[in-house]
mmCIF file of C-alpha atoms and ligand atoms in Angstrom:
data_model
loop_
_atom_site.group_PDB
_atom_site.id
_atom_site.type_symbol
_atom_site.label_atom_id
_atom_site.label_comp_id
_atom_site.label_asym_id
_atom_site.label_seq_id
_atom_site.Cartn_x
_atom_site.Cartn_y
_atom_site.Cartn_z
ATOM 1 C CA MET A 185 40.661 78.877 45.997
ATOM 2 C CA LYS A 186 40.069 82.513 47.003
ATOM 3 C CA GLU A 187 37.665 81.270 49.601
ATOM 4 C CA LEU A 188 40.313 78.953 51.020
ATOM 5 C CA ILE A 189 42.800 81.837 51.077
ATOM 6 C CA ASP A 190 40.273 83.969 52.959
ATOM 7 C CA ILE A 191 39.713 81.186 55.475
ATOM 8 C CA LEU A 192 43.480 80.835 55.926
ATOM 9 C CA LYS A 193 43.784 84.532 56.522
ATOM 10 C CA ARG A 194 40.950 84.498 59.035
ATOM 11 C CA ASP A 195 41.783 81.286 60.942
ATOM 12 C CA ARG A 196 45.572 81.242 60.303
ATOM 13 C CA ASN A 197 45.096 77.551 59.494
ATOM 14 C CA LEU A 198 43.481 75.047 57.122
ATOM 15 C CA LEU A 199 42.844 71.306 57.198
ATOM 16 C CA PRO A 200 45.651 69.243 55.700
ATOM 17 C CA LYS A 201 43.482 68.317 52.711
ATOM 18 C CA GLU A 202 42.713 72.028 52.164
ATOM 19 C CA PHE A 203 46.409 72.882 52.291
ATOM 20 C CA ALA A 204 47.118 70.139 49.769
ATOM 21 C CA ALA A 205 44.291 71.469 47.539
ATOM 22 C CA LEU A 206 45.685 74.978 47.751
ATOM 23 C CA ILE A 207 49.198 73.836 46.862
ATOM 24 C CA ASN A 208 47.929 71.712 43.963
ATOM 25 C CA GLY A 209 45.210 73.792 42.472
ATOM 26 C CA MET A 210 46.196 77.453 42.596
ATOM 27 C CA THR A 211 45.996 79.384 39.319
ATOM 28 C CA ASN A 212 48.279 82.353 38.748
ATOM 29 C CA GLU A 213 45.399 84.604 39.563
ATOM 30 C CA ASP A 214 44.754 82.822 42.872
ATOM 31 C CA ALA A 215 48.446 83.079 43.640
ATOM 32 C CA LEU A 216 48.407 86.809 43.088
ATOM 33 C CA TYR A 217 45.453 87.108 45.443
ATOM 34 C CA LEU A 218 47.382 85.055 48.010
ATOM 35 C CA LYS A 219 50.407 87.326 47.583
ATOM 36 C CA GLU A 220 48.260 90.438 48.090
ATOM 37 C CA GLN A 221 46.763 89.100 51.300
ATOM 38 C CA ALA A 222 50.155 88.017 52.662
ATOM 39 C CA TYR A 223 51.630 91.360 51.842
ATOM 40 C CA LYS A 224 48.857 93.234 53.676
ATOM 41 C CA VAL A 225 49.342 91.083 56.741
ATOM 42 C CA LYS A 226 53.083 91.592 56.712
ATOM 43 C CA GLU A 227 52.624 95.345 56.312
ATOM 44 C CA GLN A 228 50.264 95.435 59.276
ATOM 45 C CA PHE A 229 52.873 93.836 61.511
ATOM 46 C CA PHE A 230 56.125 95.075 60.131
ATOM 47 C CA GLY A 231 55.444 97.927 57.715
ATOM 48 C CA ASN A 232 58.167 98.029 55.103
ATOM 49 C CA LYS A 233 60.911 96.969 57.519
ATOM 50 C CA VAL A 234 63.176 94.024 56.850
ATOM 51 C CA PHE A 235 65.354 92.571 59.587
ATOM 52 C CA THR A 236 68.878 91.551 58.822
ATOM 53 C CA ARG A 237 71.013 88.779 60.341
ATOM 54 C CA GLY A 238 74.738 88.293 59.819
ATOM 55 C CA LEU A 239 75.365 84.707 58.830
ATOM 56 C CA ILE A 240 78.664 83.118 59.923
ATOM 57 C CA GLU A 241 79.160 79.646 58.496
ATOM 58 C CA PHE A 242 81.827 78.544 60.864
ATOM 59 C CA THR A 243 82.411 74.904 59.943
ATOM 60 C CA ASN A 244 81.585 72.692 57.011
ATOM 61 C CA TYR A 245 82.618 69.440 58.725
ATOM 62 C CA CYS A 246 79.557 67.285 59.308
ATOM 63 C CA LYS A 247 79.001 63.882 60.890
ATOM 64 C CA ASN A 248 75.755 63.436 58.985
ATOM 65 C CA ASP A 249 75.130 62.147 55.507
ATOM 66 C CA CYS A 250 71.877 63.806 54.362
ATOM 67 C CA TYR A 251 71.400 62.779 50.730
ATOM 68 C CA TYR A 252 70.701 66.332 49.536
ATOM 69 C CA CYS A 253 73.513 68.254 51.237
ATOM 70 C CA GLY A 254 76.863 69.217 49.644
ATOM 71 C CA ILE A 255 78.734 69.118 52.952
ATOM 72 C CA ARG A 256 77.546 65.614 53.829
ATOM 73 C CA ARG A 257 80.191 63.378 55.429
ATOM 74 C CA SER A 258 80.578 61.170 52.318
ATOM 75 C CA ASN A 259 81.447 64.009 50.022
ATOM 76 C CA VAL A 260 85.188 63.466 49.814
ATOM 77 C CA ASN A 261 85.485 66.316 47.344
ATOM 78 C CA ALA A 262 84.316 68.936 49.856
ATOM 79 C CA VAL A 263 87.293 71.025 51.032
ATOM 80 C CA ARG A 264 86.730 71.211 54.813
ATOM 81 C CA TYR A 265 87.356 74.179 57.070
ATOM 82 C CA ARG A 266 86.746 75.372 60.631
ATOM 83 C CA LEU A 267 86.827 78.876 61.944
ATOM 84 C CA THR A 268 88.560 79.599 65.252
ATOM 85 C CA LEU A 269 86.997 81.731 68.034
ATOM 86 C CA GLU A 270 89.199 84.581 66.859
ATOM 87 C CA ASP A 271 87.937 84.203 63.261
ATOM 88 C CA ILE A 272 84.357 84.201 64.458
ATOM 89 C CA LEU A 273 84.896 87.266 66.679
ATOM 90 C CA SER A 274 86.461 89.185 63.836
ATOM 91 C CA CYS A 275 83.412 88.354 61.639
ATOM 92 C CA CYS A 276 81.236 89.753 64.434
ATOM 93 C CA GLU A 277 83.397 92.860 64.709
ATOM 94 C CA GLU A 278 83.010 93.590 61.024
ATOM 95 C CA GLY A 279 79.330 92.732 61.188
ATOM 96 C CA TYR A 280 78.726 94.974 64.167
ATOM 97 C CA LYS A 281 80.266 97.915 62.317
ATOM 98 C CA LEU A 282 77.981 97.217 59.388
ATOM 99 C CA GLY A 283 74.981 97.412 61.709
ATOM 100 C CA PHE A 284 74.181 93.774 62.380
ATOM 101 C CA ARG A 285 72.642 93.071 65.803
ATOM 102 C CA THR A 286 72.004 89.370 65.226
ATOM 103 C CA PHE A 287 74.694 86.829 64.454
ATOM 104 C CA VAL A 288 73.680 83.448 63.118
ATOM 105 C CA LEU A 289 76.291 80.790 63.753
ATOM 106 C CA GLN A 290 75.668 77.950 61.363
ATOM 107 C CA GLY A 291 77.596 74.830 60.679
ATOM 108 C CA GLY A 292 77.604 71.152 59.915
ATOM 109 C CA GLU A 293 77.331 68.801 62.911
ATOM 110 C CA ASP A 294 80.988 69.083 63.754
ATOM 111 C CA LEU A 295 81.946 67.055 66.808
ATOM 112 C CA ARG A 296 85.291 68.847 67.121
ATOM 113 C CA TYR A 297 83.460 71.723 68.755
ATOM 114 C CA THR A 298 82.619 70.529 72.238
ATOM 115 C CA ASP A 299 79.818 72.021 74.300
ATOM 116 C CA GLU A 300 82.479 74.022 76.110
ATOM 117 C CA ASP A 301 83.624 75.459 72.764
ATOM 118 C CA ILE A 302 80.129 76.502 71.780
ATOM 119 C CA GLU A 303 79.601 77.971 75.226
ATOM 120 C CA GLU A 304 82.852 79.907 74.870
ATOM 121 C CA ILE A 305 81.810 81.239 71.453
ATOM 122 C CA CYS A 306 78.423 82.374 72.787
ATOM 123 C CA CYS A 307 79.895 83.956 75.945
ATOM 124 C CA SER A 308 82.612 85.772 74.027
ATOM 125 C CA ILE A 309 80.185 87.231 71.529
ATOM 126 C CA LYS A 310 77.758 88.259 74.305
ATOM 127 C CA ASN A 311 80.555 89.828 76.371
ATOM 128 C CA LYS A 312 81.722 91.935 73.510
ATOM 129 C CA TYR A 313 78.294 92.721 71.994
ATOM 130 C CA PRO A 314 75.703 92.549 74.797
ATOM 131 C CA ASP A 315 73.144 94.275 72.582
ATOM 132 C CA CYS A 316 73.260 91.511 69.953
ATOM 133 C CA ALA A 317 71.253 88.326 69.627
ATOM 134 C CA ILE A 318 72.896 84.997 68.929
ATOM 135 C CA THR A 319 71.220 82.442 66.753
ATOM 136 C CA LEU A 320 72.661 78.955 66.646
ATOM 137 C CA SER A 321 72.112 76.510 63.805
ATOM 138 C CA ILE A 322 74.279 73.534 64.523
ATOM 139 C CA GLY A 323 71.880 70.635 64.303
ATOM 140 C CA GLU A 324 70.629 68.022 66.704
ATOM 141 C CA LYS A 325 72.067 68.116 70.231
ATOM 142 C CA SER A 326 70.951 66.804 73.617
ATOM 143 C CA TYR A 327 68.590 68.718 75.861
ATOM 144 C CA ASP A 328 71.461 69.320 78.217
ATOM 145 C CA SER A 329 73.671 70.769 75.480
ATOM 146 C CA TYR A 330 70.897 73.103 74.265
ATOM 147 C CA LYS A 331 70.455 74.193 77.952
ATOM 148 C CA ARG A 332 74.140 74.970 78.274
ATOM 149 C CA TYR A 333 74.206 77.062 75.071
ATOM 150 C CA LYS A 334 71.163 78.979 76.212
ATOM 151 C CA GLU A 335 72.790 79.705 79.544
ATOM 152 C CA ALA A 336 75.898 80.828 77.720
ATOM 153 C CA GLY A 337 73.899 83.441 75.807
ATOM 154 C CA ALA A 338 72.285 81.841 72.773
ATOM 155 C CA ASP A 339 68.850 83.420 72.135
ATOM 156 C CA ARG A 340 67.536 81.622 69.088
ATOM 157 C CA TYR A 341 67.965 78.335 67.236
ATOM 158 C CA LEU A 342 67.316 77.348 63.671
ATOM 159 C CA LEU A 343 66.624 73.690 62.990
ATOM 160 C CA ARG A 344 64.583 72.917 59.911
ATOM 161 C CA HIS A 345 62.458 69.820 60.341
ATOM 162 C CA GLU A 346 63.146 69.215 56.582
ATOM 163 C CA THR A 347 59.933 67.208 56.102
ATOM 164 C CA ALA A 348 57.157 66.234 58.468
ATOM 165 C CA ASP A 349 56.371 63.022 56.627
ATOM 166 C CA GLU A 350 58.083 59.924 58.138
ATOM 167 C CA GLU A 351 58.456 58.036 54.863
ATOM 168 C CA HIS A 352 59.761 61.161 53.080
ATOM 169 C CA TYR A 353 62.220 61.819 55.909
ATOM 170 C CA ARG A 354 63.596 58.290 55.446
ATOM 171 C CA LEU A 355 64.038 58.939 51.709
ATOM 172 C CA LEU A 356 66.087 62.116 52.362
ATOM 173 C CA HIS A 357 68.255 60.802 55.207
ATOM 174 C CA PRO A 358 70.215 57.688 56.216
ATOM 175 C CA ASP A 359 68.805 55.496 59.017
ATOM 176 C CA SER A 360 70.990 57.214 61.632
ATOM 177 C CA LEU A 361 68.607 60.198 61.527
ATOM 178 C CA SER A 362 64.922 60.206 62.464
ATOM 179 C CA LEU A 363 62.094 62.660 62.164
ATOM 180 C CA LYS A 364 61.036 61.819 65.716
ATOM 181 C CA GLU A 365 64.419 62.909 67.082
ATOM 182 C CA ARG A 366 64.450 66.053 64.954
ATOM 183 C CA LYS A 367 61.014 67.061 66.193
ATOM 184 C CA GLN A 368 61.971 66.280 69.798
ATOM 185 C CA CYS A 369 64.944 68.629 69.429
ATOM 186 C CA LEU A 370 62.560 71.414 68.327
ATOM 187 C CA TRP A 371 60.228 70.806 71.303
ATOM 188 C CA ASN A 372 63.251 70.812 73.658
ATOM 189 C CA LEU A 373 64.478 74.085 72.247
ATOM 190 C CA LYS A 374 61.030 75.627 72.722
ATOM 191 C CA GLU A 375 60.822 74.384 76.286
ATOM 192 C CA LEU A 376 64.236 75.953 77.014
ATOM 193 C CA GLY A 377 62.919 79.340 75.931
ATOM 194 C CA TYR A 378 64.714 79.763 72.636
ATOM 195 C CA GLN A 379 63.056 81.624 69.780
ATOM 196 C CA VAL A 380 62.860 78.628 67.507
ATOM 197 C CA GLY A 381 63.017 78.430 63.743
ATOM 198 C CA THR A 382 62.030 75.480 61.621
ATOM 199 C CA GLY A 383 61.411 74.964 57.939
ATOM 200 C CA PHE A 384 61.874 72.725 54.950
ATOM 201 C CA MET A 385 63.063 72.569 51.345
ATOM 202 C CA VAL A 386 60.510 73.022 48.628
ATOM 203 C CA GLY A 387 60.672 70.391 45.903
ATOM 204 C CA SER A 388 63.097 68.010 47.578
ATOM 205 C CA PRO A 389 63.094 64.606 45.883
ATOM 206 C CA TYR A 390 59.980 62.533 46.565
ATOM 207 C CA GLN A 391 58.092 65.459 48.149
ATOM 208 C CA THR A 392 54.299 65.482 47.401
ATOM 209 C CA PRO A 393 51.644 68.081 48.103
ATOM 210 C CA GLN A 394 50.609 65.842 51.004
ATOM 211 C CA CYS A 395 54.117 66.095 52.464
ATOM 212 C CA ILE A 396 53.906 69.898 52.288
ATOM 213 C CA ALA A 397 50.474 69.827 53.899
ATOM 214 C CA LYS A 398 52.050 67.874 56.798
ATOM 215 C CA ASP A 399 54.914 70.387 56.958
ATOM 216 C CA LEU A 400 52.416 73.205 57.323
ATOM 217 C CA ALA A 401 50.405 71.279 59.951
ATOM 218 C CA PHE A 402 53.600 70.659 61.925
ATOM 219 C CA ILE A 403 54.531 74.339 61.708
ATOM 220 C CA LYS A 404 51.072 75.201 63.077
ATOM 221 C CA GLU A 405 51.533 72.761 65.919
ATOM 222 C CA LEU A 406 55.015 73.982 66.834
ATOM 223 C CA GLU A 407 54.209 77.687 66.484
ATOM 224 C CA PRO A 408 57.785 78.674 65.737
ATOM 225 C CA ALA A 409 59.054 82.257 65.805
ATOM 226 C CA MET A 410 60.885 81.728 62.482
ATOM 227 C CA VAL A 411 60.247 79.669 59.403
ATOM 228 C CA GLY A 412 62.917 79.253 56.745
ATOM 229 C CA ILE A 413 62.018 77.664 53.411
ATOM 230 C CA GLY A 414 63.936 77.586 50.198
ATOM 231 C CA PRO A 415 63.889 75.544 47.035
ATOM 232 C CA PHE A 416 65.791 72.275 46.924
ATOM 233 C CA LEU A 417 68.866 72.782 44.694
ATOM 234 C CA PRO A 418 70.958 69.803 43.596
ATOM 235 C CA HIS A 419 74.662 69.511 44.453
ATOM 236 C CA HIS A 420 76.839 67.676 41.975
ATOM 237 C CA ASP A 421 78.566 65.492 44.570
ATOM 238 C CA THR A 422 75.452 64.103 46.306
ATOM 239 C CA PRO A 423 73.114 61.146 45.645
ATOM 240 C CA PHE A 424 70.466 63.676 44.579
ATOM 241 C CA LYS A 425 72.659 65.317 41.923
ATOM 242 C CA ASP A 426 70.339 64.369 39.068
ATOM 243 C CA TYR A 427 67.067 65.442 40.705
ATOM 244 C CA PRO A 428 65.380 68.590 39.454
ATOM 245 C CA LYS A 429 65.472 71.729 41.509
ATOM 246 C CA GLY A 430 62.397 72.790 43.489
ATOM 247 C CA SER A 431 59.869 75.242 42.112
ATOM 248 C CA TYR A 432 60.584 78.950 42.493
ATOM 249 C CA GLU A 433 56.902 79.830 42.165
ATOM 250 C CA LEU A 434 55.755 77.271 44.719
ATOM 251 C CA THR A 435 58.401 78.561 47.210
ATOM 252 C CA LEU A 436 56.987 82.067 46.882
ATOM 253 C CA ARG A 437 53.456 80.842 47.320
ATOM 254 C CA LEU A 438 54.461 78.952 50.411
ATOM 255 C CA ILE A 439 56.086 82.042 51.842
ATOM 256 C CA SER A 440 52.694 83.769 51.516
ATOM 257 C CA ILE A 441 50.862 80.777 53.043
ATOM 258 C CA ILE A 442 53.221 80.771 56.009
ATOM 259 C CA ARG A 443 52.866 84.553 56.440
ATOM 260 C CA LEU A 444 49.099 84.089 56.707
ATOM 261 C CA MET A 445 49.597 81.269 59.241
ATOM 262 C CA ILE A 446 52.053 83.251 61.374
ATOM 263 C CA PRO A 447 51.374 86.963 60.801
ATOM 264 C CA ASN A 448 54.022 88.077 63.337
ATOM 265 C CA GLY A 449 56.592 85.427 62.232
ATOM 266 C CA LEU A 450 60.161 86.045 61.105
ATOM 267 C CA ILE A 451 60.403 84.614 57.585
ATOM 268 C CA PRO A 452 63.657 84.910 55.665
ATOM 269 C CA ALA A 453 64.040 85.406 51.923
ATOM 270 C CA THR A 454 66.704 82.714 51.774
ATOM 271 C CA THR A 455 69.989 82.409 49.892
ATOM 272 C CA ALA A 456 68.548 79.387 48.053
ATOM 273 C CA LEU A 457 65.688 81.601 46.820
ATOM 274 C CA GLY A 458 68.253 84.147 45.650
ATOM 275 C CA THR A 459 70.202 81.371 43.908
ATOM 276 C CA ILE A 460 67.284 79.893 41.959
ATOM 277 C CA HIS A 461 66.316 83.326 40.609
ATOM 278 C CA PRO A 462 68.324 86.565 40.392
ATOM 279 C CA LYS A 463 65.443 88.472 41.986
ATOM 280 C CA GLY A 464 64.453 85.721 44.358
ATOM 281 C CA ARG A 465 65.141 87.533 47.594
ATOM 282 C CA GLU A 466 63.345 90.714 46.480
ATOM 283 C CA GLU A 467 60.358 88.613 45.323
ATOM 284 C CA GLY A 468 60.459 86.699 48.596
ATOM 285 C CA ILE A 469 59.940 90.010 50.364
ATOM 286 C CA SER A 470 57.073 90.912 48.101
ATOM 287 C CA TRP A 471 55.407 87.572 48.860
ATOM 288 C CA GLY A 472 55.586 88.041 52.620
ATOM 289 C CA ALA A 473 59.136 87.437 53.881
ATOM 290 C CA ASN A 474 60.701 89.963 56.309
ATOM 291 C CA VAL A 475 64.223 88.834 57.014
ATOM 292 C CA VAL A 476 67.423 88.697 54.989
ATOM 293 C CA MET A 477 70.665 86.995 56.053
ATOM 294 C CA PRO A 478 73.757 88.360 54.327
ATOM 295 C CA ASN A 479 76.902 86.342 54.655
ATOM 296 C CA LEU A 480 79.581 87.472 57.092
ATOM 297 C CA SER A 481 81.901 84.451 56.739
ATOM 298 C CA PRO A 482 85.452 85.228 55.583
ATOM 299 C CA VAL A 483 85.575 85.225 51.793
ATOM 300 C CA ARG A 484 88.390 82.693 51.805
ATOM 301 C CA VAL A 485 86.008 79.968 53.061
ATOM 302 C CA ARG A 486 82.770 81.098 51.441
ATOM 303 C CA LYS A 487 82.849 78.759 48.428
ATOM 304 C CA GLN A 488 83.541 75.789 50.708
ATOM 305 C CA TYR A 489 80.171 76.014 52.474
ATOM 306 C CA GLU A 490 78.589 74.662 49.365
ATOM 307 C CA LEU A 491 75.289 73.072 50.252
ATOM 308 C CA TYR A 492 74.113 73.161 46.626
ATOM 309 C CA ASP A 493 75.527 74.202 43.241
ATOM 310 C CA ASN A 494 75.890 77.846 42.214
ATOM 311 C CA LYS A 495 75.267 79.299 45.661
ATOM 312 C CA ILE A 496 75.259 83.094 45.446
ATOM 313 C CA CYS A 497 77.351 85.652 47.326
ATOM 314 C CA THR A 498 80.388 83.357 47.629
ATOM 315 C CA GLY A 499 82.840 86.013 46.368
ATOM 316 C CA ASP A 500 81.516 89.117 48.046
ATOM 317 C CA GLU A 501 82.935 90.827 51.102
ATOM 318 C CA ALA A 502 80.517 91.270 54.005
ATOM 319 C CA ALA A 503 80.124 94.957 53.345
ATOM 320 C CA GLU A 504 79.341 94.441 49.673
ATOM 321 C CA CYS A 505 76.733 91.873 50.558
ATOM 322 C CA ARG A 506 75.177 94.133 53.188
ATOM 323 C CA PHE A 507 74.879 97.129 50.851
ATOM 324 C CA CYS A 508 73.852 94.980 47.885
ATOM 325 C CA LEU A 509 70.950 93.696 49.949
ATOM 326 C CA GLU A 510 70.070 97.176 51.066
ATOM 327 C CA ARG A 511 69.733 98.253 47.420
ATOM 328 C CA ARG A 512 67.801 95.141 46.554
ATOM 329 C CA MET A 513 65.323 95.760 49.387
ATOM 330 C CA LEU A 514 64.950 99.417 48.375
ATOM 331 C CA SER A 515 64.071 98.283 44.848
ATOM 332 C CA VAL A 516 60.941 96.658 46.294
ATOM 333 C CA GLY A 517 60.164 99.546 48.655
ATOM 334 C CA HIS A 518 61.686 98.055 51.779
ATOM 335 C CA GLU A 519 64.170 99.319 54.268
ATOM 336 C CA ILE A 520 66.655 97.232 56.165
ATOM 337 C CA VAL A 521 66.613 97.908 59.919
ATOM 338 C CA THR A 522 69.458 97.201 62.284
ATOM 339 C CA ALA A 523 67.311 96.322 65.340
ATOM 340 C CA ARG A 524 67.804 92.856 66.871
ATOM 341 C CA GLY A 525 64.429 91.933 65.482
ATOM 342 C CA ASP A 526 63.221 89.589 68.191
ATOM 343 C CA PHE A 527 60.007 87.637 67.800
ATOM 344 C CA ILE A 528 57.149 89.547 69.443
ATOM 345 C CA PRO A 529 54.345 87.270 70.655
ATOM 346 C CA TYR A 530 50.904 88.486 69.721
ATOM 347 C CA THR A 531 47.531 87.300 71.029
ATOM 348 C CA PHE A 532 45.089 86.919 68.159
ATOM 349 C CA GLU A 533 41.386 87.210 68.652
ATOM 350 C CA ALA A 534 39.697 83.793 68.771
HETATM 351 N N1 SAM B 209 73.701 71.348 60.450
HETATM 352 C C1 SAM B 209 72.619 72.265 60.719
HETATM 353 C C2 SAM B 209 71.290 71.577 60.600
HETATM 354 O O1 SAM B 209 71.234 70.420 60.260
HETATM 355 O O2 SAM B 209 70.281 72.247 60.876
HETATM 356 C C3 SAM B 209 72.698 73.519 59.891
HETATM 357 C C4 SAM B 209 73.294 73.441 58.524
HETATM 358 S S1 SAM B 209 72.254 72.704 57.277
HETATM 359 C C5 SAM B 209 73.455 72.571 55.986
HETATM 360 C C6 SAM B 209 71.222 74.047 56.814
HETATM 361 C C7 SAM B 209 70.087 73.809 55.893
HETATM 362 O O3 SAM B 209 70.533 73.758 54.540
HETATM 363 C C8 SAM B 209 69.330 72.501 56.044
HETATM 364 O O4 SAM B 209 68.426 72.598 57.062
HETATM 365 C C9 SAM B 209 68.751 72.262 54.655
HETATM 366 O O5 SAM B 209 67.333 72.527 54.628
HETATM 367 C C10 SAM B 209 69.523 73.236 53.767
HETATM 368 N N2 SAM B 209 70.051 72.509 52.588
HETATM 369 C C11 SAM B 209 70.991 71.538 52.610
HETATM 370 N N3 SAM B 209 71.197 71.067 51.383
HETATM 371 C C12 SAM B 209 70.383 71.754 50.529
HETATM 372 C C13 SAM B 209 70.146 71.696 49.129
HETATM 373 N N4 SAM B 209 70.746 70.848 48.387
HETATM 374 N N5 SAM B 209 69.217 72.569 48.642
HETATM 375 C C14 SAM B 209 68.594 73.453 49.398
HETATM 376 N N6 SAM B 209 68.811 73.550 50.753
HETATM 377 C C15 SAM B 209 69.679 72.707 51.302
HETATM 378 FE FE1 FES B 210 75.474 89.129 48.871
HETATM 379 FE FE2 FES B 210 74.228 90.731 47.038
HETATM 380 S S1 FES B 210 73.573 89.947 48.896
HETATM 381 S S2 FES B 210 76.299 90.140 47.140
#
């Protein structure tokens, strides 16, 4: 296994069957070796700096019905909310004071917001805070819509591919959604010049090591700027309520694998990782992550953006969350920086 890890570090890639072997067959000792290598690579590119993004969950209405997600259309128990432009701008105002220079606008696929609305949100944020980056994470849209958002000031886009295996994709989603479409959206976003983020859940129902090997191969092919992964966590009002949560250890190992694949990549220690384990985000950083995304949404709506059970940080004010994370990062020798933290392309030797 150590040999495979060395090859991964050198080539920033492995064959799918090698990825599957690595995922399946690592001992704890191998994993610690992997962690050490990933940490070194991260240090080389980013030192002990961690970038921070202010997350604004602006709507939990969604037209989709993904079987894993707590805000899926069919969940009649979800208490729905939408933030207005004024609400969003006041989150940004507070976030700006706290030092955030990237705002991530995430939401369900809510058709109430037209392209004009999203353009207006982007333009207004950019007008007020020209030194800030805007990341959108609002699902699958047409090429033309993505183009309009970009022209209105959006810089980055997060759209996890969720799984790169066709059969697995069908088991996680209703027929209205397709992996082909999802991937096409990611290619479109890249073509339009966004810094693109993709990712997947670790341990979603029916996932196999082969599925993960395909996820990694797809990530290699796409060459995203950002990769977000977190464990699958069940939500009590979804068809997957009785499935076990994903593995914490495997999520950490995958963070290291992805760090070795994309040394200069932006890899968050996700909220799901912090939910599955009280020290999840700190550990994520120690295994190679370099981004944290504290919540800036108004506390009154926090609990309602419930993708899975027991989500953390739902009762904390933005400032509490920001300083809590600062302390947490310090506890593992890292420092939060307030720079925009754009992806910086790097040419690797052949
Ligand atoms: N609607 C946008 C989209 O589809 O990209 C953004 C919001 S979506 C709720 C954000 C991410 O939450 C998804 O990409 C998915 O990976 C993650 N997620 C949803 N349900 C989850 C669960 N039960 N456990 C862990 N992650 C989950
Ligand atoms: Fe949100 Fe600790 S990061 S309260």
